[in-house]
PDB file of C-alpha atoms in Angstrom:
ATOM      1  CA  MET R   5      -9.836   0.850  -7.880  1.00 89.00           C
ATOM      2  CA  PHE R   6      -7.076   0.969  -5.245  1.00 95.00           C
ATOM      3  CA  GLN R   7      -7.997   3.045  -2.187  1.00 96.00           C
ATOM      4  CA  VAL R   8      -6.173   4.786   0.668  1.00 97.00           C
ATOM      5  CA  THR R   9      -7.920   5.427   3.983  1.00 97.00           C
ATOM      6  CA  PRO R  10      -7.738   8.901   5.548  1.00 97.00           C
ATOM      7  CA  ALA R  11      -5.554   7.489   8.363  1.00 97.00           C
ATOM      8  CA  ALA R  12      -3.078   6.027   5.861  1.00 97.00           C
ATOM      9  CA  ALA R  13      -3.052   9.227   3.791  1.00 97.00           C
ATOM     10  CA  GLN R  14      -2.282  11.314   6.872  1.00 96.00           C
ATOM     11  CA  GLN R  15       0.614   9.031   7.852  1.00 96.00           C
ATOM     12  CA  ILE R  16       1.998   9.007   4.296  1.00 96.00           C
ATOM     13  CA  ARG R  17       1.944  12.822   4.159  1.00 94.00           C
ATOM     14  CA  ALA R  18       3.753  12.969   7.524  1.00 93.00           C
ATOM     15  CA  ALA R  19       6.366  10.461   6.330  1.00 93.00           C
ATOM     16  CA  ALA R  20       6.897  12.420   3.097  1.00 93.00           C
ATOM     17  CA  ALA R  21       7.498  15.616   5.069  1.00 91.00           C
ATOM     18  CA  GLN R  22      10.020  13.883   7.354  1.00 92.00           C
ATOM     19  CA  SER R  23      11.957  12.147   4.573  1.00 91.00           C
ATOM     20  CA  ASP R  24      12.460  14.858   1.945  1.00 85.00           C
ATOM     21  CA  ALA R  25      10.018  13.093  -0.374  1.00 90.00           C
ATOM     22  CA  ALA R  26       8.170  16.283  -1.307  1.00 83.00           C
ATOM     23  CA  GLY R  27       7.187  16.168  -4.947  1.00 88.00           C
ATOM     24  CA  LEU R  28       7.512  12.395  -5.197  1.00 95.00           C
ATOM     25  CA  ALA R  29       4.583  10.062  -5.745  1.00 96.00           C
ATOM     26  CA  LEU R  30       3.791   7.072  -3.578  1.00 97.00           C
ATOM     27  CA  ARG R  31       4.500   3.983  -5.676  1.00 97.00           C
ATOM     28  CA  VAL R  32       2.394   0.977  -4.703  1.00 97.00           C
ATOM     29  CA  ALA R  33       3.258  -2.470  -6.046  1.00 96.00           C
ATOM     30  CA  ALA R  34       2.028  -6.030  -5.733  1.00 96.00           C
ATOM     31  CA  ARG R  35       3.155  -9.404  -7.002  1.00 94.00           C
ATOM     32  CA  GLN R  36       1.873 -12.921  -6.637  1.00 92.00           C
ATOM     33  CA  ILE R  37       4.407 -15.273  -5.087  1.00 93.00           C
ATOM     34  CA  ALA R  38       4.785 -19.043  -5.494  1.00 95.00           C
ATOM     35  CA  ASP R  39       2.328 -20.010  -2.748  1.00 93.00           C
ATOM     36  CA  GLY R  40      -0.388 -17.881  -4.367  1.00 90.00           C
ATOM     37  CA  SER R  41      -0.320 -15.099  -1.802  1.00 91.00           C
ATOM     38  CA  ILE R  42       0.236 -11.496  -2.781  1.00 92.00           C
ATOM     39  CA  GLU R  43       3.247  -9.510  -1.604  1.00 95.00           C
ATOM     40  CA  TYR R  44       2.762  -5.739  -1.381  1.00 96.00           C
ATOM     41  CA  GLY R  45       5.275  -2.922  -1.382  1.00 96.00           C
ATOM     42  CA  MET R  46       5.323   0.851  -1.378  1.00 97.00           C
ATOM     43  CA  GLY R  47       7.754   3.719  -1.377  1.00 96.00           C
ATOM     44  CA  PHE R  48       8.244   7.259  -2.618  1.00 97.00           C
ATOM     45  CA  ASP R  49       9.337   7.392  -6.238  1.00 96.00           C
ATOM     46  CA  THR R  50       9.282   9.420  -9.429  1.00 95.00           C
ATOM     47  CA  THR R  51       6.621   8.711 -12.018  1.00 94.00           C
ATOM     48  CA  HIS R  52       7.712   6.600 -14.997  1.00 95.00           C
ATOM     49  CA  ASP R  53       6.279   6.339 -18.508  1.00 95.00           C
ATOM     50  CA  GLY R  54       3.319   3.991 -18.481  1.00 96.00           C
ATOM     51  CA  ASP R  55       2.554   4.372 -14.766  1.00 97.00           C
ATOM     52  CA  VAL R  56      -1.086   4.691 -13.839  1.00 95.00           C
ATOM     53  CA  PRO R  57      -1.429   7.842 -11.695  1.00 96.00           C
ATOM     54  CA  LEU R  58      -4.165   8.052  -9.052  1.00 96.00           C
ATOM     55  CA  GLU R  59      -5.134  11.063  -6.955  1.00 96.00           C
ATOM     56  CA  LEU R  60      -6.312   9.654  -3.628  1.00 94.00           C
ATOM     57  CA  ASP R  61      -7.087  11.729  -0.539  1.00 91.00           C
ATOM     58  CA  GLY R  62      -4.681  14.462  -1.639  1.00 90.00           C
ATOM     59  CA  LEU R  63      -1.884  12.008  -2.514  1.00 94.00           C
ATOM     60  CA  THR R  64      -0.405  11.155  -5.877  1.00 96.00           C
ATOM     61  CA  VAL R  65      -0.174   7.372  -6.059  1.00 97.00           C
ATOM     62  CA  VAL R  66       1.381   5.578  -9.033  1.00 97.00           C
ATOM     63  CA  VAL R  67       0.985   1.961 -10.044  1.00 97.00           C
ATOM     64  CA  ALA R  68       2.891   0.117 -12.771  1.00 96.00           C
ATOM     65  CA  PRO R  69       0.473  -1.567 -15.216  1.00 95.00           C
ATOM     66  CA  PRO R  70       1.502  -5.159 -14.298  1.00 95.00           C
ATOM     67  CA  CYS R  71       0.539  -4.483 -10.658  1.00 95.00           C
ATOM     68  CA  GLN R  72      -2.835  -2.948 -11.415  1.00 95.00           C
ATOM     69  CA  PRO R  73      -4.938  -6.168 -11.464  1.00 95.00           C
ATOM     70  CA  LEU R  74      -3.467  -7.325  -8.132  1.00 95.00           C
ATOM     71  CA  LEU R  75      -4.270  -3.979  -6.498  1.00 96.00           C
ATOM     72  CA  GLU R  76      -7.823  -3.718  -7.833  1.00 94.00           C
ATOM     73  CA  ALA R  77     -10.200  -2.970  -4.908  1.00 94.00           C
ATOM     74  CA  THR R  78      -7.339  -3.250  -2.382  1.00 96.00           C
ATOM     75  CA  VAL R  79      -7.328  -0.766   0.505  1.00 96.00           C
ATOM     76  CA  LEU R  80      -4.193   0.663   2.149  1.00 97.00           C
ATOM     77  CA  ASP R  81      -4.837   1.450   5.816  1.00 97.00           C
ATOM     78  CA  TRP R  82      -2.832   2.585   8.872  1.00 97.00           C
ATOM     79  CA  VAL R  83      -3.860   0.589  11.941  1.00 96.00           C
ATOM     80  CA  GLU R  84      -2.797  -0.306  15.450  1.00 95.00           C
ATOM     81  CA  LEU R  85      -1.845  -4.001  15.270  1.00 93.00           C
ATOM     82  CA  GLU R  86      -0.930  -4.285  18.946  1.00 94.00           C
ATOM     83  CA  PRO R  87      -1.062  -1.626  21.660  1.00 96.00           C
ATOM     84  CA  GLY R  88       1.381   1.064  20.533  1.00 94.00           C
ATOM     85  CA  GLU R  89       2.400  -0.830  17.352  1.00 95.00           C
ATOM     86  CA  PHE R  90       1.130   0.849  14.178  1.00 95.00           C
ATOM     87  CA  ALA R  91       1.653  -0.323  10.606  1.00 96.00           C
ATOM     88  CA  PHE R  92       0.363   0.088   7.094  1.00 96.00           C
ATOM     89  CA  ILE R  93      -1.730  -2.858   5.987  1.00 96.00           C
ATOM     90  CA  PHE R  94      -2.942  -3.806   2.535  1.00 96.00           C
ATOM     91  CA  ILE R  95      -6.460  -5.219   2.685  1.00 95.00           C
ATOM     92  CA  PRO R  96      -7.352  -7.200  -0.444  1.00 90.00           C
ATOM     93  CA  PRO R  97     -10.971  -7.466  -1.623  1.00 87.00           C
ATOM     94  CA  ALA R  98     -11.436 -10.960  -0.136  1.00 78.00           C
ATOM     95  CA  SER R  99     -10.828  -9.548   3.367  1.00 67.00           C
ATOM     96  CA  LEU R 100     -13.300  -6.728   2.775  1.00 60.00           C
ATOM     97  CA  SER R 101     -16.021  -9.214   1.843  1.00 58.00           C
ATOM     98  CA  GLY R 102     -15.942 -10.820   5.276  1.00 57.00           C
ATOM     99  CA  ASP R 103     -13.515 -13.667   4.655  1.00 51.00           C
ATOM    100  CA  PRO R 104     -11.230 -14.131   7.650  1.00 44.00           C
ATOM    101  CA  PRO R 105      -7.885 -12.396   7.133  1.00 43.00           C
ATOM    102  CA  ALA R 106      -4.771 -14.495   6.859  1.00 35.00           C
ATOM    103  CA  GLN R 107      -1.679 -13.886   8.925  1.00 32.00           C
ATOM    104  CA  THR R 108       0.114 -10.598   8.572  1.00 35.00           C
ATOM    105  CA  GLY R 109       3.111 -10.368   6.248  1.00 37.00           C
ATOM    106  CA  GLY R 110       4.399  -8.234   3.410  1.00 38.00           C
ATOM    107  CA  ALA R 111       7.206  -6.074   2.154  1.00 38.00           C
ATOM    108  CA  CYS R 112       8.085  -2.420   1.730  1.00 41.00           C
ATOM    109  CA  GLY R 113      10.289  -1.121  -1.026  1.00 40.00           C
ATOM    110  CA  SER R 114      13.154   1.292  -0.617  1.00 37.00           C
ATOM    111  CA  GLY R 115      12.074   4.825   0.055  1.00 43.00           C
ATOM    112  CA  GLY R 116       9.189   3.412   2.057  1.00 45.00           C
ATOM    113  CA  CYS R 117       7.134   5.444   4.412  1.00 48.00           C
ATOM    114  CA  GLY R 118       7.004   3.121   7.388  1.00 45.00           C
ATOM    115  CA  SER R 119       6.287  -0.479   8.113  1.00 43.00           C
ATOM    116  CA  CYS R 120       3.653  -2.242   6.088  1.00 46.00           C
ATOM    117  CA  ALA R 121       1.868  -5.537   6.234  1.00 46.00           C
ATOM    118  CA  SER R 122      -0.696  -7.419   4.240  1.00 43.00           C
ATOM    119  CA  ARG R 123      -3.897  -8.960   5.384  1.00 44.00           C
ATOM    120  CA  GLY R 124      -5.635 -11.339   3.072  1.00 45.00           C
ATOM    121  CA  SER R 125      -6.112 -14.730   1.518  1.00 40.00           C
ATOM    122  CA  HIS R 126      -3.091 -16.949   0.922  1.00 36.00           C
TER     123      HIS R 126
END
């Protein structure tokens, strides 16, 4: 199951309060691109028919069914990448198992709640 760390949840709640996103869910998406890596995105959105709703650390997170397998066991975290530079990162299961993370990259959808990056196998 997709997970959100307490640090990420706190930052998402703060971003929702600052951006008039009260009442909206956090939509998380993923897609596999041509080189085999996974591109992640997130943003505040309404829930659509067929979405898979998750209640995580006090947040409502929605995932479209086609994205669900790519997000399985992925963790969304809020980390300091460089001194003073914070970002959301998506950590896929391969990175959690001890494999060295690949370079940072990723995408955020419209209505996003800050910068995001991905860390994982390419």
